[in-house]
Amino acid sequence: EDKVVQSPLSLVVHEGDTVTLNCSYEVTNFRSLLWYKQEKKAPTFLFMLTSSGIEKKSGRLSSILDKKELFSILNITATQTGDSAIYLCAVESVDSSYKLIFGSGTRLLVRP
Amino acid sequence: EPEVTQTPSHQVTQMGQEVILRCVPISNHLYFYWYRQILGQKVEFLVSFYNNEISEKSEIFDDQFSVERPDGSNFTLKIRSTKLEDSAMYFCAGTGLGGELFFGEGSRLTVL
């Protein structure tokens, strides 16, 4: 059965800290892995990774995928209170029409 | 930036009543989806829709659920006879050209 496991479940840091969020997965015929940020309502798209070892970067956020070890990490440097959210990892199989399997998320709280 | 829009933002209904949730996807999206998130739980896939027909559906999407795109723009999810356990946030989503899934703001359904 396809599954996505995220760790830690929750994390509390202070502004300026760097955090690393983890996502491991098992999926048949992997196509892609996506990261989302969920604040109050809808998940907001952050990154999509399809190739191993390539880093996607946007400002203070970056992510790498390791297809051999079946995991991805999301890094946030110089955290701000606005980074407080639930970060969701999801994977997609070639066998399914863009159907995503989500992890439970990591709840990040950034204190001033 | 174009958005996936959903209505209503919140609906309260009595058990056994029919509910229709509406979505206006981004015009150049090809695949459309409904996902749901029960409070405190994972985001779960319900159904995908392509070329005016269901492409894939999950075990959750039983005979009580149906989807339509009646006028080529609105995309609807109907729950025929709501149950208490249908209470959740329902997200409409569409797939961009790069395969990324973009979510609407969600419709919160409360079944009493």
PDB file of C-alpha atoms in Angstrom:
ATOM      1  CA  GLU A   1       0.000   0.000   0.000  1.00  0.00           C
ATOM      2  CA  ASP A   2       1.306   3.445  -0.914  1.00  0.00           C
ATOM      3  CA  LYS A   3       2.182   5.580   2.089  1.00  0.00           C
ATOM      4  CA  VAL A   4       3.874   8.794   3.118  1.00  0.00           C
ATOM      5  CA  VAL A   5       5.391   9.348   6.566  1.00  0.00           C
ATOM      6  CA  GLN A   6       6.441  12.772   7.759  1.00  0.00           C
ATOM      7  CA  SER A   7       8.595  13.679  10.717  1.00  0.00           C
ATOM      8  CA  PRO A   8       8.623  15.286  13.105  1.00  0.00           C
ATOM      9  CA  LEU A   9       4.888  15.583  13.740  1.00  0.00           C
ATOM     10  CA  SER A  10       5.424  18.990  15.274  1.00  0.00           C
ATOM     11  CA  LEU A  11       8.250  21.418  15.804  1.00  0.00           C
ATOM     12  CA  VAL A  12       8.659  24.627  17.764  1.00  0.00           C
ATOM     13  CA  VAL A  13      11.540  26.944  16.905  1.00  0.00           C
ATOM     14  CA  HIS A  14      12.491  30.587  17.334  1.00  0.00           C
ATOM     15  CA  GLU A  15      12.684  33.139  14.590  1.00  0.00           C
ATOM     16  CA  GLY A  16      15.954  32.894  12.726  1.00  0.00           C
ATOM     17  CA  ASP A  17      16.374  29.181  13.292  1.00  0.00           C
ATOM     18  CA  THR A  18      16.815  26.731  10.421  1.00  0.00           C
ATOM     19  CA  VAL A  19      14.484  23.756  10.248  1.00  0.00           C
ATOM     20  CA  THR A  20      14.522  20.505   8.303  1.00  0.00           C
ATOM     21  CA  LEU A  21      11.321  18.615   7.684  1.00  0.00           C
ATOM     22  CA  ASN A  22      11.409  14.993   6.596  1.00  0.00           C
ATOM     23  CA  CYS A  23       9.248  12.937   4.303  1.00  0.00           C
ATOM     24  CA  SER A  24       9.707   9.251   3.529  1.00  0.00           C
ATOM     25  CA  TYR A  25       7.511   7.355   1.148  1.00  0.00           C
ATOM     26  CA  GLU A  26       6.591   4.061  -0.390  1.00  0.00           C
ATOM     27  CA  VAL A  27       4.792   4.225  -3.686  1.00  0.00           C
ATOM     28  CA  THR A  28       4.464   1.971  -6.679  1.00  0.00           C
ATOM     29  CA  ASN A  29       5.930   3.537  -9.810  1.00  0.00           C
ATOM     30  CA  PHE A  30       6.858   6.880  -8.340  1.00  0.00           C
ATOM     31  CA  ARG A  31       6.186   9.931 -10.475  1.00  0.00           C
ATOM     32  CA  SER A  32       6.694  12.946  -8.251  1.00  0.00           C
ATOM     33  CA  LEU A  33       6.798  14.296  -4.721  1.00  0.00           C
ATOM     34  CA  LEU A  34       5.164  17.564  -3.786  1.00  0.00           C
ATOM     35  CA  TRP A  35       5.426  19.864  -0.775  1.00  0.00           C
ATOM     36  CA  TYR A  36       2.580  22.059   0.362  1.00  0.00           C
ATOM     37  CA  LYS A  37       2.110  24.651   3.085  1.00  0.00           C
ATOM     38  CA  GLN A  38      -1.240  24.651   4.863  1.00  0.00           C
ATOM     39  CA  GLU A  39      -2.077  27.617   7.042  1.00  0.00           C
ATOM     40  CA  LYS A  40      -5.766  28.115   7.693  1.00  0.00           C
ATOM     41  CA  LYS A  41      -7.446  26.377   4.823  1.00  0.00           C
ATOM     42  CA  ALA A  42      -6.136  25.213   1.467  1.00  0.00           C
ATOM     43  CA  PRO A  43      -2.734  23.634   0.920  1.00  0.00           C
ATOM     44  CA  THR A  44      -0.539  26.049  -1.004  1.00  0.00           C
ATOM     45  CA  PHE A  45       1.871  24.545  -3.512  1.00  0.00           C
ATOM     46  CA  LEU A  46       5.579  24.913  -2.713  1.00  0.00           C
ATOM     47  CA  PHE A  47       7.620  22.461  -4.774  1.00  0.00           C
ATOM     48  CA  MET A  48       7.336  19.484  -7.062  1.00  0.00           C
ATOM     49  CA  LEU A  49      10.311  17.140  -7.352  1.00  0.00           C
ATOM     50  CA  THR A  50      10.636  14.435  -9.929  1.00  0.00           C
ATOM     51  CA  SER A  51      14.355  13.897 -10.301  1.00  0.00           C
ATOM     52  CA  SER A  52      16.653  12.699  -7.613  1.00  0.00           C
ATOM     53  CA  GLY A  53      19.308  14.937  -6.174  1.00  0.00           C
ATOM     54  CA  ILE A  54      18.043  18.129  -7.709  1.00  0.00           C
ATOM     55  CA  GLU A  55      17.429  20.915  -5.276  1.00  0.00           C
ATOM     56  CA  LYS A  56      14.432  23.129  -5.738  1.00  0.00           C
ATOM     57  CA  LYS A  57      14.791  26.500  -4.108  1.00  0.00           C
ATOM     58  CA  SER A  58      12.540  29.449  -3.542  1.00  0.00           C
ATOM     59  CA  GLY A  59      13.835  32.157  -1.261  1.00  0.00           C
ATOM     60  CA  ARG A  60      14.451  30.670   2.166  1.00  0.00           C
ATOM     61  CA  LEU A  61      12.827  27.350   1.286  1.00  0.00           C
ATOM     62  CA  SER A  62      14.552  24.499  -0.469  1.00  0.00           C
ATOM     63  CA  SER A  63      13.910  20.821  -1.014  1.00  0.00           C
ATOM     64  CA  ILE A  64      15.809  17.765  -2.198  1.00  0.00           C
ATOM     65  CA  LEU A  65      14.563  14.377  -3.274  1.00  0.00           C
ATOM     66  CA  ASP A  66      16.465  11.116  -2.810  1.00  0.00           C
ATOM     67  CA  LYS A  67      14.744   8.532  -5.006  1.00  0.00           C
ATOM     68  CA  LYS A  68      17.155   5.789  -4.013  1.00  0.00           C
ATOM     69  CA  GLU A  69      16.465   6.158  -0.286  1.00  0.00           C
ATOM     70  CA  LEU A  70      12.843   7.181  -0.865  1.00  0.00           C
ATOM     71  CA  PHE A  71      12.781  10.417   1.059  1.00  0.00           C
ATOM     72  CA  SER A  72      12.730  14.145   0.703  1.00  0.00           C
ATOM     73  CA  ILE A  73      13.596  17.023   2.981  1.00  0.00           C
ATOM     74  CA  LEU A  74      12.254  20.538   3.123  1.00  0.00           C
ATOM     75  CA  ASN A  75      14.601  23.155   4.573  1.00  0.00           C
ATOM     76  CA  ILE A  76      13.571  26.544   5.821  1.00  0.00           C
ATOM     77  CA  THR A  77      16.362  28.931   6.739  1.00  0.00           C
ATOM     78  CA  ALA A  78      16.056  32.098   8.842  1.00  0.00           C
ATOM     79  CA  THR A  79      12.530  31.142   9.889  1.00  0.00           C
ATOM     80  CA  GLN A  80       9.913  33.830  10.417  1.00  0.00           C
ATOM     81  CA  THR A  81       6.635  33.739  12.338  1.00  0.00           C
ATOM     82  CA  GLY A  82       4.846  33.678   8.989  1.00  0.00           C
ATOM     83  CA  ASP A  83       6.373  30.278   8.313  1.00  0.00           C
ATOM     84  CA  SER A  84       4.181  28.825  11.050  1.00  0.00           C
ATOM     85  CA  ALA A  85       1.941  26.301   9.309  1.00  0.00           C
ATOM     86  CA  ILE A  86       1.439  22.631   8.620  1.00  0.00           C
ATOM     87  CA  TYR A  87       3.794  21.382   5.916  1.00  0.00           C
ATOM     88  CA  LEU A  88       2.407  18.563   3.844  1.00  0.00           C
ATOM     89  CA  CYS A  89       4.301  16.083   1.737  1.00  0.00           C
ATOM     90  CA  ALA A  90       2.513  14.139  -0.988  1.00  0.00           C
ATOM     91  CA  VAL A  91       3.557  11.610  -3.593  1.00  0.00           C
ATOM     92  CA  GLU A  92       2.121  10.664  -6.919  1.00  0.00           C
ATOM     93  CA  SER A  93       2.303   7.381  -8.775  1.00  0.00           C
ATOM     94  CA  VAL A  94       2.605   6.943 -12.528  1.00  0.00           C
ATOM     95  CA  ASP A  95      -0.251   4.457 -12.187  1.00  0.00           C
ATOM     96  CA  SER A  96      -2.713   7.097 -11.010  1.00  0.00           C
ATOM     97  CA  SER A  97      -3.940  10.169 -12.799  1.00  0.00           C
ATOM     98  CA  TYR A  98      -2.173  12.727 -10.619  1.00  0.00           C
ATOM     99  CA  LYS A  99      -3.793  11.296  -7.499  1.00  0.00           C
ATOM    100  CA  LEU A 100      -1.761  12.408  -4.485  1.00  0.00           C
ATOM    101  CA  ILE A 101      -1.119  10.399  -1.343  1.00  0.00           C
ATOM    102  CA  PHE A 102      -0.553  12.781   1.550  1.00  0.00           C
ATOM    103  CA  GLY A 103       1.380  12.448   4.753  1.00  0.00           C
ATOM    104  CA  SER A 104       0.005  13.620   8.083  1.00  0.00           C
ATOM    105  CA  GLY A 105       2.055  16.781   7.930  1.00  0.00           C
ATOM    106  CA  THR A 106       4.527  18.523  10.197  1.00  0.00           C
ATOM    107  CA  ARG A 107       3.137  21.332  12.300  1.00  0.00           C
ATOM    108  CA  LEU A 108       5.724  24.092  12.562  1.00  0.00           C
ATOM    109  CA  LEU A 109       5.425  26.893  15.075  1.00  0.00           C
ATOM    110  CA  VAL A 110       7.911  29.742  14.847  1.00  0.00           C
ATOM    111  CA  ARG A 111       8.028  31.870  17.985  1.00  0.00           C
ATOM    112  CA  PRO A 112       9.172  35.507  17.897  1.00  0.00           C
TER     113      PRO A 112
ATOM    114  CA  GLU B   1      -2.575  34.668 -10.225  1.00  0.00           C
ATOM    115  CA  PRO B   2      -5.591  32.593 -11.288  1.00  0.00           C
ATOM    116  CA  GLU B   3      -7.298  30.694  -8.494  1.00  0.00           C
ATOM    117  CA  VAL B   4      -9.537  27.733  -8.037  1.00  0.00           C
ATOM    118  CA  THR B   5     -12.677  29.140  -6.428  1.00  0.00           C
ATOM    119  CA  GLN B   6     -15.115  27.190  -4.313  1.00  0.00           C
ATOM    120  CA  THR B   7     -18.584  27.813  -2.942  1.00  0.00           C
ATOM    121  CA  PRO B   8     -19.953  27.773  -0.347  1.00  0.00           C
ATOM    122  CA  SER B   9     -17.112  28.404   2.066  1.00  0.00           C
ATOM    123  CA  HIS B  10     -19.141  26.777   4.835  1.00  0.00           C
ATOM    124  CA  GLN B  11     -22.332  24.747   4.761  1.00  0.00           C
ATOM    125  CA  VAL B  12     -24.255  23.330   7.675  1.00  0.00           C
ATOM    126  CA  THR B  13     -26.784  20.620   6.886  1.00  0.00           C
ATOM    127  CA  GLN B  14     -28.899  18.030   8.577  1.00  0.00           C
ATOM    128  CA  MET B  15     -28.034  14.353   8.301  1.00  0.00           C
ATOM    129  CA  GLY B  16     -29.743  12.794   5.294  1.00  0.00           C
ATOM    130  CA  GLN B  17     -29.886  16.013   3.279  1.00  0.00           C
ATOM    131  CA  GLU B  18     -28.331  16.454  -0.145  1.00  0.00           C
ATOM    132  CA  VAL B  19     -25.406  18.818  -0.511  1.00  0.00           C
ATOM    133  CA  ILE B  20     -23.804  20.256  -3.631  1.00  0.00           C
ATOM    134  CA  LEU B  21     -20.358  21.818  -3.443  1.00  0.00           C
ATOM    135  CA  ARG B  22     -19.228  23.949  -6.356  1.00  0.00           C
ATOM    136  CA  CYS B  23     -15.866  24.736  -7.842  1.00  0.00           C
ATOM    137  CA  VAL B  24     -14.630  26.890 -10.691  1.00  0.00           C
ATOM    138  CA  PRO B  25     -11.276  25.489 -11.783  1.00  0.00           C
ATOM    139  CA  ILE B  26      -8.600  27.450 -13.581  1.00  0.00           C
ATOM    140  CA  SER B  27      -9.518  27.475 -17.257  1.00  0.00           C
ATOM    141  CA  ASN B  28      -6.420  25.776 -18.655  1.00  0.00           C
ATOM    142  CA  HIS B  29      -6.428  22.941 -16.144  1.00  0.00           C
ATOM    143  CA  LEU B  30      -7.118  19.531 -17.633  1.00  0.00           C
ATOM    144  CA  TYR B  31      -7.664  17.291 -14.640  1.00  0.00           C
ATOM    145  CA  PHE B  32      -9.970  18.193 -11.766  1.00  0.00           C
ATOM    146  CA  TYR B  33     -10.171  16.628  -8.350  1.00  0.00           C
ATOM    147  CA  TRP B  34     -12.005  16.535  -5.105  1.00  0.00           C
ATOM    148  CA  TYR B  35     -10.101  15.884  -1.905  1.00  0.00           C
ATOM    149  CA  ARG B  36     -11.347  16.024   1.627  1.00  0.00           C
ATOM    150  CA  GLN B  37      -9.766  16.610   5.014  1.00  0.00           C
ATOM    151  CA  ILE B  38     -11.529  15.555   8.174  1.00  0.00           C
ATOM    152  CA  LEU B  39     -10.520  17.834  11.036  1.00  0.00           C
ATOM    153  CA  GLY B  40      -7.065  16.894  12.300  1.00  0.00           C
ATOM    154  CA  GLN B  41      -6.576  14.169   9.719  1.00  0.00           C
ATOM    155  CA  LYS B  42      -4.793  13.694   6.403  1.00  0.00           C
ATOM    156  CA  VAL B  43      -5.893  15.148   3.113  1.00  0.00           C
ATOM    157  CA  GLU B  44      -7.599  12.270   1.265  1.00  0.00           C
ATOM    158  CA  PHE B  45      -8.215  11.772  -2.435  1.00  0.00           C
ATOM    159  CA  LEU B  46     -11.855  11.342  -3.437  1.00  0.00           C
ATOM    160  CA  VAL B  47     -12.086  11.498  -7.221  1.00  0.00           C
ATOM    161  CA  SER B  48     -10.360  12.701 -10.368  1.00  0.00           C
ATOM    162  CA  PHE B  49     -12.180  13.927 -13.457  1.00  0.00           C
ATOM    163  CA  TYR B  50     -10.852  14.237 -16.976  1.00  0.00           C
ATOM    164  CA  ASN B  51     -12.523  14.868 -20.287  1.00  0.00           C
ATOM    165  CA  ASN B  52     -15.941  14.986 -18.651  1.00  0.00           C
ATOM    166  CA  GLU B  53     -15.752  11.652 -16.952  1.00  0.00           C
ATOM    167  CA  ILE B  54     -14.420  10.118 -13.760  1.00  0.00           C
ATOM    168  CA  SER B  55     -10.833   9.040 -14.200  1.00  0.00           C
ATOM    169  CA  GLU B  56     -10.265   7.465 -10.822  1.00  0.00           C
ATOM    170  CA  LYS B  57     -12.081   7.306  -7.503  1.00  0.00           C
ATOM    171  CA  SER B  58     -11.201   6.191  -4.000  1.00  0.00           C
ATOM    172  CA  GLU B  59     -13.027   3.791  -1.696  1.00  0.00           C
ATOM    173  CA  ILE B  60     -14.493   6.809   0.069  1.00  0.00           C
ATOM    174  CA  PHE B  61     -16.269   7.883  -3.121  1.00  0.00           C
ATOM    175  CA  ASP B  62     -19.230   5.524  -2.846  1.00  0.00           C
ATOM    176  CA  ASP B  63     -22.675   5.668  -4.428  1.00  0.00           C
ATOM    177  CA  GLN B  64     -23.612   8.632  -2.251  1.00  0.00           C
ATOM    178  CA  PHE B  65     -21.123  10.807  -4.106  1.00  0.00           C
ATOM    179  CA  SER B  66     -21.241  12.097  -7.661  1.00  0.00           C
ATOM    180  CA  VAL B  67     -19.389  14.686  -9.701  1.00  0.00           C
ATOM    181  CA  GLU B  68     -20.399  16.733 -12.709  1.00  0.00           C
ATOM    182  CA  ARG B  69     -19.124  19.478 -14.944  1.00  0.00           C
ATOM    183  CA  PRO B  70     -22.496  20.500 -16.326  1.00  0.00           C
ATOM    184  CA  ASP B  71     -21.650  23.658 -18.194  1.00  0.00           C
ATOM    185  CA  GLY B  72     -17.977  23.270 -19.022  1.00  0.00           C
ATOM    186  CA  SER B  73     -16.898  25.562 -16.240  1.00  0.00           C
ATOM    187  CA  ASN B  74     -18.387  24.692 -12.842  1.00  0.00           C
ATOM    188  CA  PHE B  75     -17.291  21.396 -11.329  1.00  0.00           C
ATOM    189  CA  THR B  76     -19.606  20.035  -8.651  1.00  0.00           C
ATOM    190  CA  LEU B  77     -19.507  17.415  -5.935  1.00  0.00           C
ATOM    191  CA  LYS B  78     -22.865  16.107  -4.773  1.00  0.00           C
ATOM    192  CA  ILE B  79     -23.439  14.098  -1.637  1.00  0.00           C
ATOM    193  CA  ARG B  80     -26.898  12.575  -1.895  1.00  0.00           C
ATOM    194  CA  SER B  81     -27.676  11.743   1.712  1.00  0.00           C
ATOM    195  CA  THR B  82     -25.166  13.210   4.108  1.00  0.00           C
ATOM    196  CA  LYS B  83     -23.887  11.336   7.134  1.00  0.00           C
ATOM    197  CA  LEU B  84     -22.234  12.700  10.254  1.00  0.00           C
ATOM    198  CA  GLU B  85     -18.894  11.328   9.079  1.00  0.00           C
ATOM    199  CA  ASP B  86     -19.099  13.403   5.893  1.00  0.00           C
ATOM    200  CA  SER B  87     -18.266  16.462   7.988  1.00  0.00           C
ATOM    201  CA  ALA B  88     -14.949  17.680   6.595  1.00  0.00           C
ATOM    202  CA  MET B  89     -13.239  20.313   4.521  1.00  0.00           C
ATOM    203  CA  TYR B  90     -13.705  19.526   0.850  1.00  0.00           C
ATOM    204  CA  PHE B  91     -11.052  20.809  -1.537  1.00  0.00           C
ATOM    205  CA  CYS B  92     -11.395  21.153  -5.275  1.00  0.00           C
ATOM    206  CA  ALA B  93      -8.129  21.049  -7.204  1.00  0.00           C
ATOM    207  CA  GLY B  94      -6.813  21.267 -10.719  1.00  0.00           C
ATOM    208  CA  THR B  95      -3.598  20.247 -12.400  1.00  0.00           C
ATOM    209  CA  GLY B  96      -1.380  22.790 -14.070  1.00  0.00           C
ATOM    210  CA  LEU B  97       0.639  22.116 -17.188  1.00  0.00           C
ATOM    211  CA  GLY B  98       3.612  21.054 -15.076  1.00  0.00           C
ATOM    212  CA  GLY B  99       1.543  18.532 -13.161  1.00  0.00           C
ATOM    213  CA  GLU B 100       1.328  20.565  -9.968  1.00  0.00           C
ATOM    214  CA  LEU B 101      -1.941  20.320  -8.096  1.00  0.00           C
ATOM    215  CA  PHE B 102      -3.489  23.652  -7.126  1.00  0.00           C
ATOM    216  CA  PHE B 103      -6.176  23.660  -4.445  1.00  0.00           C
ATOM    217  CA  GLY B 104      -9.145  25.892  -3.903  1.00  0.00           C
ATOM    218  CA  GLU B 105      -9.820  27.460  -0.521  1.00  0.00           C
ATOM    219  CA  GLY B 106     -12.141  24.652   0.436  1.00  0.00           C
ATOM    220  CA  SER B 107     -15.755  24.204   1.493  1.00  0.00           C
ATOM    221  CA  ARG B 108     -16.320  23.275   5.089  1.00  0.00           C
ATOM    222  CA  LEU B 109     -19.248  20.863   5.456  1.00  0.00           C
ATOM    223  CA  THR B 110     -20.807  20.361   8.855  1.00  0.00           C
ATOM    224  CA  VAL B 111     -23.419  17.612   9.134  1.00  0.00           C
ATOM    225  CA  LEU B 112     -25.606  17.747  12.228  1.00  0.00           C
TER     226      LEU B 112
END
